[in-house]
CSV table of C-alpha atoms in Angstrom, one decimal:
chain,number,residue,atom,x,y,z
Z,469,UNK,CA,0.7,-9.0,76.9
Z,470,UNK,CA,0.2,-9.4,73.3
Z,471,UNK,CA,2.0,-7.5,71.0
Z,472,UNK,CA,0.6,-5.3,68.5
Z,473,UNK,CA,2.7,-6.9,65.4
Z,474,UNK,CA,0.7,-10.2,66.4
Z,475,UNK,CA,-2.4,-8.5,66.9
Z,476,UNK,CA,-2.7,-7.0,63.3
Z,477,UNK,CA,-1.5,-10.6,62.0
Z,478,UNK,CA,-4.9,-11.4,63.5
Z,479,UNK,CA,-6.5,-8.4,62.2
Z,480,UNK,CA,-5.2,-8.9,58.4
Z,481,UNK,CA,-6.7,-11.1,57.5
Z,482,UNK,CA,-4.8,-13.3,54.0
Z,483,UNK,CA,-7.4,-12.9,51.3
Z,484,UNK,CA,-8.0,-8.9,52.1
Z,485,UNK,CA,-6.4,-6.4,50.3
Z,486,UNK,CA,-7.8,-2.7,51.9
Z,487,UNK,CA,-9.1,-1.1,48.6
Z,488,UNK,CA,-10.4,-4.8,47.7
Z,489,UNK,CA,-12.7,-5.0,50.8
Z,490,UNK,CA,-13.5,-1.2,50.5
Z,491,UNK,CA,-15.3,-1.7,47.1
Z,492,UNK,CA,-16.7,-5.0,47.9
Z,493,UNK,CA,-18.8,-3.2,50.3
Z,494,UNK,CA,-19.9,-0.7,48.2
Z,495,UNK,CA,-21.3,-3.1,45.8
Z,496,UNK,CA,-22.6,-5.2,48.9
Z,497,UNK,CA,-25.4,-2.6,49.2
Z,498,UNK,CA,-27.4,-2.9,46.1
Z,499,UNK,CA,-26.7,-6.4,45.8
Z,500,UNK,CA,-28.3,-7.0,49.2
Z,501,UNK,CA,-31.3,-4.2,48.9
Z,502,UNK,CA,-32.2,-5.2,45.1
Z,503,UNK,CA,-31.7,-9.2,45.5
Z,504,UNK,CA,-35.1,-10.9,43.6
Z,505,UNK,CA,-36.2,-14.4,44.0
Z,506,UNK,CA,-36.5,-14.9,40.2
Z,507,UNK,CA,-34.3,-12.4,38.2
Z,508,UNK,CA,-35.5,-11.1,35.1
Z,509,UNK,CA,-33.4,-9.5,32.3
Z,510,UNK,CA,-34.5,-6.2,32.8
Z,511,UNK,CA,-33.5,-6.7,37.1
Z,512,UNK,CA,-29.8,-7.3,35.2
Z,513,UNK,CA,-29.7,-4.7,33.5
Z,514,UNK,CA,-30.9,-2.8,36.6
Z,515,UNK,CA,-28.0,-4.3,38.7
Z,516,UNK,CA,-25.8,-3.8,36.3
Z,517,UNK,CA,-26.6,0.0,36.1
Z,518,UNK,CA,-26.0,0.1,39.7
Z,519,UNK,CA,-22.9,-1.7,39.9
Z,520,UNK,CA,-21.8,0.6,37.3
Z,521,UNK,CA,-22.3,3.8,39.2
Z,522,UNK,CA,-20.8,2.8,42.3
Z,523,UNK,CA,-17.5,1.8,39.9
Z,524,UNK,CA,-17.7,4.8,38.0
Z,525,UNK,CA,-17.7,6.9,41.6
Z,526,UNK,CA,-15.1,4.8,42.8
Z,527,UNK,CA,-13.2,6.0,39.7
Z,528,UNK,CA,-13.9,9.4,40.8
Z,529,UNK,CA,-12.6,8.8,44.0
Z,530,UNK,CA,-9.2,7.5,42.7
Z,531,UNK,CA,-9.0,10.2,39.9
Z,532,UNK,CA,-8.9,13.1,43.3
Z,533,UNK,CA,-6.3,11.0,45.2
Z,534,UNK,CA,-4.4,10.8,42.6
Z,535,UNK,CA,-4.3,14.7,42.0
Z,536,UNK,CA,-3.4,15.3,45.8
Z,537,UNK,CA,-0.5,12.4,45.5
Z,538,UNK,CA,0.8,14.7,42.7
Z,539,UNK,CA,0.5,18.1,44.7
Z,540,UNK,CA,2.3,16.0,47.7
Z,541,UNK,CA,-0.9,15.6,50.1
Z,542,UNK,CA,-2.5,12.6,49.3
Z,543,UNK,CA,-3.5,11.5,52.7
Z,544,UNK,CA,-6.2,14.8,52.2
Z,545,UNK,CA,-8.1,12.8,49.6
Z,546,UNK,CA,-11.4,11.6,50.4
Z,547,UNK,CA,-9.8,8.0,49.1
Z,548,UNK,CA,-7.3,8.1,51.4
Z,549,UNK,CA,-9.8,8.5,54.3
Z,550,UNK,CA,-11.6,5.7,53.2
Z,551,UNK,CA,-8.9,3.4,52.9
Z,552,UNK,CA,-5.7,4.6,55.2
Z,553,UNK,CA,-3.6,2.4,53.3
Z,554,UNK,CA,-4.3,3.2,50.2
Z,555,UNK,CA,-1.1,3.8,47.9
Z,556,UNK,CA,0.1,5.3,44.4
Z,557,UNK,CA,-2.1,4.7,41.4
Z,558,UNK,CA,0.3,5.6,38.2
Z,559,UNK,CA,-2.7,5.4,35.7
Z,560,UNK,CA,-6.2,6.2,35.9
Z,561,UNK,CA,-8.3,3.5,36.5
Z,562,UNK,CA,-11.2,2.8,34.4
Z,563,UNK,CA,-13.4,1.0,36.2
Z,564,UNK,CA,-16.7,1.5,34.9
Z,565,UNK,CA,-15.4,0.3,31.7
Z,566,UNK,CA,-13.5,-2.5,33.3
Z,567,UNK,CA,-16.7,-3.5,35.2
Z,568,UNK,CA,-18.8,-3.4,31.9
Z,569,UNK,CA,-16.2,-5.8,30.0
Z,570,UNK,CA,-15.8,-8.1,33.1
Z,571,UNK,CA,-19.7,-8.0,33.9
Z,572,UNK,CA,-20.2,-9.2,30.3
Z,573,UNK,CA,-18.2,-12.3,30.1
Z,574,UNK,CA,-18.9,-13.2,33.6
Z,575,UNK,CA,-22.3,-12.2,34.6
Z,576,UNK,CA,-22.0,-10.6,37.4
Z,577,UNK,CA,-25.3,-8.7,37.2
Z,578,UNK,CA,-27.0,-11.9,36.8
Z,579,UNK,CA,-26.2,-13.3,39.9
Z,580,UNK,CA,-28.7,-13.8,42.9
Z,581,UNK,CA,-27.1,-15.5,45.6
Z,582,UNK,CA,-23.4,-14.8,45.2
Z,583,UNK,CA,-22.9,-10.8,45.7
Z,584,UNK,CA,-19.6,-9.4,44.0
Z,585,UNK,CA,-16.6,-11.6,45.6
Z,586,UNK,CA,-13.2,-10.7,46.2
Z,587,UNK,CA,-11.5,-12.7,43.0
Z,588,UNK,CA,-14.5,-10.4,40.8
Z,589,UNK,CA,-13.5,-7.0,42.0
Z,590,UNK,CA,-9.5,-8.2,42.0
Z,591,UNK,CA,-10.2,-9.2,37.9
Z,592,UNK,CA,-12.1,-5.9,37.0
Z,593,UNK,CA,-9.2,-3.8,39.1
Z,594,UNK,CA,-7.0,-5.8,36.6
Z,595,UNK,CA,-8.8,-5.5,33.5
Z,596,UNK,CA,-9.2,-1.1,34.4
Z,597,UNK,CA,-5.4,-1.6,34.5
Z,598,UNK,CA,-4.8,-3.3,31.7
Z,599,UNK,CA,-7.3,-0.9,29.7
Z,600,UNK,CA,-5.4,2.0,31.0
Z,601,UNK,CA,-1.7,1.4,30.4
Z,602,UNK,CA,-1.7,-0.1,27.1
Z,603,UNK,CA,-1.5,3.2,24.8
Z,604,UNK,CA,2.3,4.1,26.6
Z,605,UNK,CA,3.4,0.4,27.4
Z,606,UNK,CA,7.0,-0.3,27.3
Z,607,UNK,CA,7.5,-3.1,30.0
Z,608,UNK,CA,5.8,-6.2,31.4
Z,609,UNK,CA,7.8,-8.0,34.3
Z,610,UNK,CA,6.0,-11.4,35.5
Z,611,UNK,CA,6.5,-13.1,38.4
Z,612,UNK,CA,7.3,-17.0,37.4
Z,613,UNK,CA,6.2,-19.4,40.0
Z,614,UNK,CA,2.1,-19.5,39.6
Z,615,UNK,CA,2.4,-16.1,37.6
Z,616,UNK,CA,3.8,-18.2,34.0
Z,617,UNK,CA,4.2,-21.7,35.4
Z,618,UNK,CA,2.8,-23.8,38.2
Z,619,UNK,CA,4.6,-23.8,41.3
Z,620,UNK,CA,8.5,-25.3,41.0
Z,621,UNK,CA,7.7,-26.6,37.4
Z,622,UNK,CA,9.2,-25.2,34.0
Z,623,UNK,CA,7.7,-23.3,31.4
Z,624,UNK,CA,5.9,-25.9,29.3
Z,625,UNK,CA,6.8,-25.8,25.0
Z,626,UNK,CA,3.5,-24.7,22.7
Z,627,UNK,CA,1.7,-22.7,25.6
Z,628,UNK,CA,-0.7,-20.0,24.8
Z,629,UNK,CA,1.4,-18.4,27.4
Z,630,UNK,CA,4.5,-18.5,24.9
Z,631,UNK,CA,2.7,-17.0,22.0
Z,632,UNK,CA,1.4,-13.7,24.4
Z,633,UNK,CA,4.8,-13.2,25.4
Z,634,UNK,CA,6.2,-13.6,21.9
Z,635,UNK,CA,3.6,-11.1,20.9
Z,636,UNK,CA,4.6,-8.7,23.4
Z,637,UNK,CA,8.1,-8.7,22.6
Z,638,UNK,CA,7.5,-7.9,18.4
Z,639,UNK,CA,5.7,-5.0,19.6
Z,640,UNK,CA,8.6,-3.2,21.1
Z,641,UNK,CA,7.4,-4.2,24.0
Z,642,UNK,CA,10.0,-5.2,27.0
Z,643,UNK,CA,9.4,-8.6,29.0
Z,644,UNK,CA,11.1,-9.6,32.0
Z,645,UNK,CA,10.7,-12.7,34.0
Z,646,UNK,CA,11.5,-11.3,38.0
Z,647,UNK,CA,12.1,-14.4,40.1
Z,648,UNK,CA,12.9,-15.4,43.8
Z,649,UNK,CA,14.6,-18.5,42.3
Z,650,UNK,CA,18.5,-17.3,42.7
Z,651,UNK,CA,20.7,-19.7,41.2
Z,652,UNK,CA,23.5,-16.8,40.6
Z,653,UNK,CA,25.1,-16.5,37.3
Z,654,UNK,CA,24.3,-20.3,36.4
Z,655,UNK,CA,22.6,-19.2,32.5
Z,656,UNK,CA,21.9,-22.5,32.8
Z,657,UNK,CA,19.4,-23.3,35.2
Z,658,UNK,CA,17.7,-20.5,34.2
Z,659,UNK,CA,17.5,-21.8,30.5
Z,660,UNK,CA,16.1,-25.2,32.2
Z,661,UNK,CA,13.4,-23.7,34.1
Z,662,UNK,CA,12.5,-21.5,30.9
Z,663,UNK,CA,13.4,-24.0,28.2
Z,664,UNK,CA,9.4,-23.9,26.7
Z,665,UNK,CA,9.5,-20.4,26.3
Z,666,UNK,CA,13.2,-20.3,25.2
Z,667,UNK,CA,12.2,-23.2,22.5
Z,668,UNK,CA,8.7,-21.0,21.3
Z,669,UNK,CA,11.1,-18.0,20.7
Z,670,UNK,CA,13.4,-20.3,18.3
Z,671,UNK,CA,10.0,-21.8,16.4
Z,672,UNK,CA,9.1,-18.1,16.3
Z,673,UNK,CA,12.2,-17.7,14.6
Z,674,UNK,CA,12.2,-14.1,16.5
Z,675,UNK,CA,15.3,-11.9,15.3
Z,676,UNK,CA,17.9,-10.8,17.9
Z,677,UNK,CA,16.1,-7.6,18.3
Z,678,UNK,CA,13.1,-8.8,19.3
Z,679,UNK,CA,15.2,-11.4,22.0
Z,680,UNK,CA,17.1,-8.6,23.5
Z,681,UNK,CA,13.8,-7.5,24.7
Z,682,UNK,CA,13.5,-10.1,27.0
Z,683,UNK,CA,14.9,-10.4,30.5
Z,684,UNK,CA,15.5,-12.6,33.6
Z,685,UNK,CA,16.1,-11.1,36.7
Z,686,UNK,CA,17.1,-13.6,39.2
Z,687,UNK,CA,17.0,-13.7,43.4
Z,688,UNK,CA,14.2,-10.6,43.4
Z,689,UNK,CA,17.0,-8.0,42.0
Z,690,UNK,CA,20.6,-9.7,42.1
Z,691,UNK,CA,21.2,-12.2,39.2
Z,692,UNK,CA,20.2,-9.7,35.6
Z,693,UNK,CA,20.3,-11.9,32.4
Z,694,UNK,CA,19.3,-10.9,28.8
Z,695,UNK,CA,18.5,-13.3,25.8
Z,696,UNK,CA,20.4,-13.5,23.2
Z,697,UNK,CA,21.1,-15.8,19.6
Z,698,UNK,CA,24.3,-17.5,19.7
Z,699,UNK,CA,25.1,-20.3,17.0
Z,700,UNK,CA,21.9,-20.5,16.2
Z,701,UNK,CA,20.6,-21.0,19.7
Z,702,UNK,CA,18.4,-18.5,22.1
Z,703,UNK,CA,20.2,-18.8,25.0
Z,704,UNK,CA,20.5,-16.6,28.3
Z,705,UNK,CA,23.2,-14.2,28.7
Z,706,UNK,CA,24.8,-13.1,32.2
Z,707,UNK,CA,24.5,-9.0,32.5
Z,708,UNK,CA,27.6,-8.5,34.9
Z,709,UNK,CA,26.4,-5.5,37.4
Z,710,UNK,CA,29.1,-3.0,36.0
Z,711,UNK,CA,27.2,-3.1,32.8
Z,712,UNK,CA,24.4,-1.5,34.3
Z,713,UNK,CA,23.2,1.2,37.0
Z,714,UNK,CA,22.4,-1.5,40.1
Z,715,UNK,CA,25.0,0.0,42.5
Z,716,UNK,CA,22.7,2.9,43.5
Z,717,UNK,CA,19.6,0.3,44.4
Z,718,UNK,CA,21.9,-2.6,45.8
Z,719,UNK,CA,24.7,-0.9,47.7
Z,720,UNK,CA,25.1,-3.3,50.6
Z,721,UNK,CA,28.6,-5.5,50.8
Z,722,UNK,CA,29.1,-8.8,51.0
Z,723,UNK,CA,30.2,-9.1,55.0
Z,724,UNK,CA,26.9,-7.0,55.5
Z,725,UNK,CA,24.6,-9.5,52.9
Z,726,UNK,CA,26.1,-12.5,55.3
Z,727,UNK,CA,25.3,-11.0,58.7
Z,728,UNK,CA,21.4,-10.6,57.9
Z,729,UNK,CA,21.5,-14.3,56.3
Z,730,UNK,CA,22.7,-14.8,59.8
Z,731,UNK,CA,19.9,-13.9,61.6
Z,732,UNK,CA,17.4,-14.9,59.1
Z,733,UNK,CA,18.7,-18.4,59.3
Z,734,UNK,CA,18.8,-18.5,63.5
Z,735,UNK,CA,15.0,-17.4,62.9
Z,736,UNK,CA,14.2,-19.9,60.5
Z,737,UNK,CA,15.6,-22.3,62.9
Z,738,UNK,CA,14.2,-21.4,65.9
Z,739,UNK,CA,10.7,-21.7,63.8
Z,740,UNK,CA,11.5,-25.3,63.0
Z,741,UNK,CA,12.1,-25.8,66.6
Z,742,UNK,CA,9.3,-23.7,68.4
Z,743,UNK,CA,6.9,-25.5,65.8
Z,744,UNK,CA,8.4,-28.6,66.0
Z,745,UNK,CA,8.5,-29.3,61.8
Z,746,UNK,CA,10.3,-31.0,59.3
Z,747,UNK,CA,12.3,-29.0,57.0
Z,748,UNK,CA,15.5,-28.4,55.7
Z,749,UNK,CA,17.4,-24.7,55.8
Z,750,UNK,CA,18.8,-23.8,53.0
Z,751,UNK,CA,21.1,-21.0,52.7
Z,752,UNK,CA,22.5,-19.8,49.2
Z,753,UNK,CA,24.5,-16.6,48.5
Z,754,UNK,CA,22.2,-14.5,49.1
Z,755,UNK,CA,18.8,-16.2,50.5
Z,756,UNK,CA,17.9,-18.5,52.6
Z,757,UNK,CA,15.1,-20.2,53.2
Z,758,UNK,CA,13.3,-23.1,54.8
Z,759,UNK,CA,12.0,-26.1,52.8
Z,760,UNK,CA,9.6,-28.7,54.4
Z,761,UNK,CA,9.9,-32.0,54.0
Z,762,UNK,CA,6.1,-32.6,54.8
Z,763,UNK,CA,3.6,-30.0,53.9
Z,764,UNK,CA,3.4,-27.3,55.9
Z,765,UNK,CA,0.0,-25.0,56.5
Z,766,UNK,CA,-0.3,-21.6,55.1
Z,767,UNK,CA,-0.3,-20.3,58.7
Z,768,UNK,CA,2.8,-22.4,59.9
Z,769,UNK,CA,4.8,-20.7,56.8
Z,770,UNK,CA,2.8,-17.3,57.7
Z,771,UNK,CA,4.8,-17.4,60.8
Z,772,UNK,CA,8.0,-18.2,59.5
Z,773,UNK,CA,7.8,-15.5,57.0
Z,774,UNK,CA,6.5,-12.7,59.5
Z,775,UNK,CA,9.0,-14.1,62.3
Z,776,UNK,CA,11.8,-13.4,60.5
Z,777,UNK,CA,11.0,-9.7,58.7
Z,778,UNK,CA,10.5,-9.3,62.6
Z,779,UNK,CA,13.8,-10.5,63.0
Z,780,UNK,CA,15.5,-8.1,60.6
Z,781,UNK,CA,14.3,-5.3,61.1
Z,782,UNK,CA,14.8,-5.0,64.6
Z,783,UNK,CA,18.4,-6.7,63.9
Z,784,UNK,CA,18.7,-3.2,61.6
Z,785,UNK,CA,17.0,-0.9,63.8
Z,786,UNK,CA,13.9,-0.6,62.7
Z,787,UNK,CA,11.2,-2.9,63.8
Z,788,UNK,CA,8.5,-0.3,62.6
Z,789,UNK,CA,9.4,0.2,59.2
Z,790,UNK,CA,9.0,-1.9,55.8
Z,791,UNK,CA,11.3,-4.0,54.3
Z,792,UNK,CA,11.9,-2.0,52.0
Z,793,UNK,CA,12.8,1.1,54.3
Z,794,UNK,CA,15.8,-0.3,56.0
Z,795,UNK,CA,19.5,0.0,55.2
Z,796,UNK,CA,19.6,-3.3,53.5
Z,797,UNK,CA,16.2,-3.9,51.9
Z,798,UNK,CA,15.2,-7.8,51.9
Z,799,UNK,CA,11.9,-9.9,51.5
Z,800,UNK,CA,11.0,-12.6,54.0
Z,801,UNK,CA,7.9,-14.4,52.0
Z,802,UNK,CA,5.7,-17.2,52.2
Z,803,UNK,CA,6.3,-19.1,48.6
Z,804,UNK,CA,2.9,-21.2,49.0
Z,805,UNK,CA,5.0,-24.3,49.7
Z,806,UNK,CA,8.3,-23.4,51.2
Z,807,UNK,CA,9.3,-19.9,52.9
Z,808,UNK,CA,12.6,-18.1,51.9
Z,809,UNK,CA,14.2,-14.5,52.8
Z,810,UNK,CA,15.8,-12.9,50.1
Z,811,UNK,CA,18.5,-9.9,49.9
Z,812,UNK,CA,16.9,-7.1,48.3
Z,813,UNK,CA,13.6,-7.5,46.4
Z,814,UNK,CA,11.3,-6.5,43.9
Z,815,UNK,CA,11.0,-3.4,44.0
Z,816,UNK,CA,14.6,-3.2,43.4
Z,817,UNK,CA,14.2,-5.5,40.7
Z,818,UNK,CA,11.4,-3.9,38.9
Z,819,UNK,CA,13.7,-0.3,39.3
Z,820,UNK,CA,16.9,-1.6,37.9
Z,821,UNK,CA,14.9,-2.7,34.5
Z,822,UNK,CA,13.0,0.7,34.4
Z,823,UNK,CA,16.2,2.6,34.4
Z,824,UNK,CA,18.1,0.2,32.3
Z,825,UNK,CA,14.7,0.9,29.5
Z,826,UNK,CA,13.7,4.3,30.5
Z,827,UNK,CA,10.5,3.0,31.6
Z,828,UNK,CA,8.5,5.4,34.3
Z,829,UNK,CA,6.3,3.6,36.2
Z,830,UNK,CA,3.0,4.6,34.5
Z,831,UNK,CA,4.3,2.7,31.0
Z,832,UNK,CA,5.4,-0.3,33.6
Z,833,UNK,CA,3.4,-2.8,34.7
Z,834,UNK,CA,3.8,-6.4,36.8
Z,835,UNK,CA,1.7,-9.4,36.9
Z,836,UNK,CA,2.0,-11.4,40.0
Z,837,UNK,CA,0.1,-14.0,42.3
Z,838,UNK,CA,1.9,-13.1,45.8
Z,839,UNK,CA,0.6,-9.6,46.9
Z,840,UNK,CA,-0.5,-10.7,50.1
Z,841,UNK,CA,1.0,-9.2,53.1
Z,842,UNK,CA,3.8,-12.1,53.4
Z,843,UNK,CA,4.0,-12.0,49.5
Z,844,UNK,CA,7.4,-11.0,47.6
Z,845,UNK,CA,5.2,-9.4,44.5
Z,846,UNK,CA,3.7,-6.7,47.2
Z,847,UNK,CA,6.6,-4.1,47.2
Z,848,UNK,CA,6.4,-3.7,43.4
Z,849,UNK,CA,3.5,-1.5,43.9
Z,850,UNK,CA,5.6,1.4,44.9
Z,851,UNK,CA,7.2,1.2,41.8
Z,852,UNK,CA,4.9,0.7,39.2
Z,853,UNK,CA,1.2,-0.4,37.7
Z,854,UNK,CA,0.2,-4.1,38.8
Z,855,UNK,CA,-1.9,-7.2,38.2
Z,856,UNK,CA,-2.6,-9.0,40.9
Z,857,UNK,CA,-3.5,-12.8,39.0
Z,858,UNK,CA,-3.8,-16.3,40.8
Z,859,UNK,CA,-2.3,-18.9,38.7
Z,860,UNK,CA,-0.7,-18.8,35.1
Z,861,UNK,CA,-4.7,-19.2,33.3
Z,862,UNK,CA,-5.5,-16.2,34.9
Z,863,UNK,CA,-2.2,-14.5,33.4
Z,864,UNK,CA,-3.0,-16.0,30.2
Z,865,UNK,CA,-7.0,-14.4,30.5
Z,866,UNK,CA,-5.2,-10.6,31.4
Z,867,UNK,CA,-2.6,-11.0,28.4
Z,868,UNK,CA,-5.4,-11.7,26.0
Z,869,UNK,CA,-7.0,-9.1,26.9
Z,870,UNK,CA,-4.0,-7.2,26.5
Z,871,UNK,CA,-3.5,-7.9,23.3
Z,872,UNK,CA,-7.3,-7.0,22.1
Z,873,UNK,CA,-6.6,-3.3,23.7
Z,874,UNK,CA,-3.3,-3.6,22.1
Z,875,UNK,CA,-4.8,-4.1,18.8
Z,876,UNK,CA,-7.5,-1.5,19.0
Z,877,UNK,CA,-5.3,1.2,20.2
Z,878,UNK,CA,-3.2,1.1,17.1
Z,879,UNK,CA,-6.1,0.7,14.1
């Protein structure tokens, strides 16, 4: 008999996110009733009407959820019907507006064969975000893999990436990178991986101000370093955990950290066997995970991921709930190339900055690439406003955009 946890694998399918697929049907319709063989200015502006109704409703929609989230009833909303899994929106969303600033760089409107995809509704979800929490913005946290830097490379020097992020930080603004990569209190290593960035912020000359705004959290929510000048140099400083308020979000002990890595590992194991693959287990202080030695498919580290989040949550009781939900939060992800289970995650991660910097969710907002369901950025939407980007041009696109609102919201 087929289980139900393999069943909705099947059912999920990897490039569908629920709200995603619900408004990519709504525009569907007019696209499909008011396609023309030869499209004349006047038919775009026409489609571009009607896309913009059906965004401006859609706004609607999330404005009322959002009400009965606040009075403690959101699955009444009309939204919420629509889309069962629907979750917490921390802003309004202004997607009519998004649509209209999207729809004129990209053409949307103009297009006759191609009806609004999946990547075009993901960039103008992003850009309504964007647009909406840039008046009360105090902190950006980026994911770093495909987020700032392609996958397992370093920041590159002289990016347009480095002056954004520079930018960021002179306006009061907080940045924090919030990796997997867990390399403990080793400054170092993180200061390799980041030593473009680190080098802009010394050509920048920024004061030690403006560097204290910047963070690096390190295994999801475990390793907290801030930057700092010392002799002359911008270097990485370890934030021990007594300095700040991480016991109430992480309070799992060592002996209990161990025993999950336990299981995880026997998992990851017994994946390398059943699948017959070549890879290598790692196991660190508090991750492990499973690198291939050939390429693996996206499905074969699918199953890897989802076989061990089974794993640990039954091993803690709860094969029903959430990562998130159990005694000792973890994330079991696919990492694109490799697939690793990490002790806490990024939710925690995201929470420990925004009560370090006072920052509610609605003035907090992370830019990501893995919000799949086997993604490690996916748990940060319970904590605060996100951007869901694909690779570090797209991150570069949203940050320039940024900055534009930025700039008009203070003349």
């Amino acid at each position: 008999m087929t289980s139900q946890y393999r069943v909705n694998y099947h059912l999920r399918a990897h490039k569908r996110d629920s709200l995603i697929e619900f408004i990519k049907g709504m525009l569907l319709t007019p696209f499909v009733l008011h396609s023309q063989p030869a499209a004349s200015q006047a038919h775009q502006a026409e489609n571009a009407q009607r896309y913009a109704e059906i965004f401006a409703s859609i706004e609607e929609l999330i404005e009322e959820h959002r009400l009965f989230t606040n009075q403690g009833i959101p699955t009444y909303s009309r939204l919420a019907k629509l889309v069962p899994s629907i979750g917490t929106f921390f802003t309004p969303l202004p997607l009519q507006q998004a649509f209209e600033r999207v729809n004129g760089q990209d053409k949307i409107s103009a297009r006759k064969h191609v009806p609004p995809s999946f990547n075009d509704v993901r960039r103008i979800l992003n850009m309504a975000q964007a647009i909406a929490i840039a008046p009360g913005l105090k902190l950006v946290t980026f994911d770093g893999d495909m987020t700032l830097y392609a996958d397992g490379q370093n920041f590159e020097e002289d990016t347009e990436l480095t002056a954004l992020l520079i930018s960021l930080l002179r306006r009061q603004i907080n940045v924090a990178i919030v990796t997997a990569a867990g390399y403990g209190d080793d400054a170092p290593r993180y200061e390799n991986r980041l030593s473009g960035l680190l080098a802009g912020f010394a050509k920048a000359q920024l004061t030690t101000a403006e560097v204290s705004r910047f963070f690096v959290l390190g295994g999801e929510c475990n390793f907290l370093f801030r930057c700092a000048i010392l002799d002359q140099n911008y270097r990485l400083q370890y934030v021990p955990d007594k300095e700040y308020s991480a016991s109430a979000l992480r309070s799992w002990t060592d002996s209990q950290v161990q025993q999950l890595l336990d299981v995880a590992e026997a998992e990851l194991r017994d994946c390398v066997d059943r699948m017959a693959v070549s890879a290598e287990i790692l196991r660190k202080p508090r991750a492990v995970g499973l690198v291939p030695r050939a390429q693996l498919t996206r499905e074969q580290l699918d199953e890897c991921a989802l076989s061990s989040q089974l794993a640990l949550l039954k091993f803690q009781g709860s094969p029903k709930s959430q990562p998130c939900d159990v005694p000792i939060p973890f994330c079991a992800f696919n990492g694109g190339n490799d697939c690793w289970v990490d002790i806490g995650n990024k939710l925690i991660g995201v929470r420990i900055l925004q009560d370090m910097l006072g920052s509610p969710p609605a003035a907090t907002l992370h830019v990501g690439d893995q919000f799949l369901s086997t993604g490690n950025d996916l748990s940060t939407r319970t904590a605060c406003c996100t951007c869901w980007i694909i690779n570090p041009e797209e991150t570069q696109r949203i940050l320039t955009e940024l900055e534009s609102i930025l700039d008009n919201t203070t003349k």
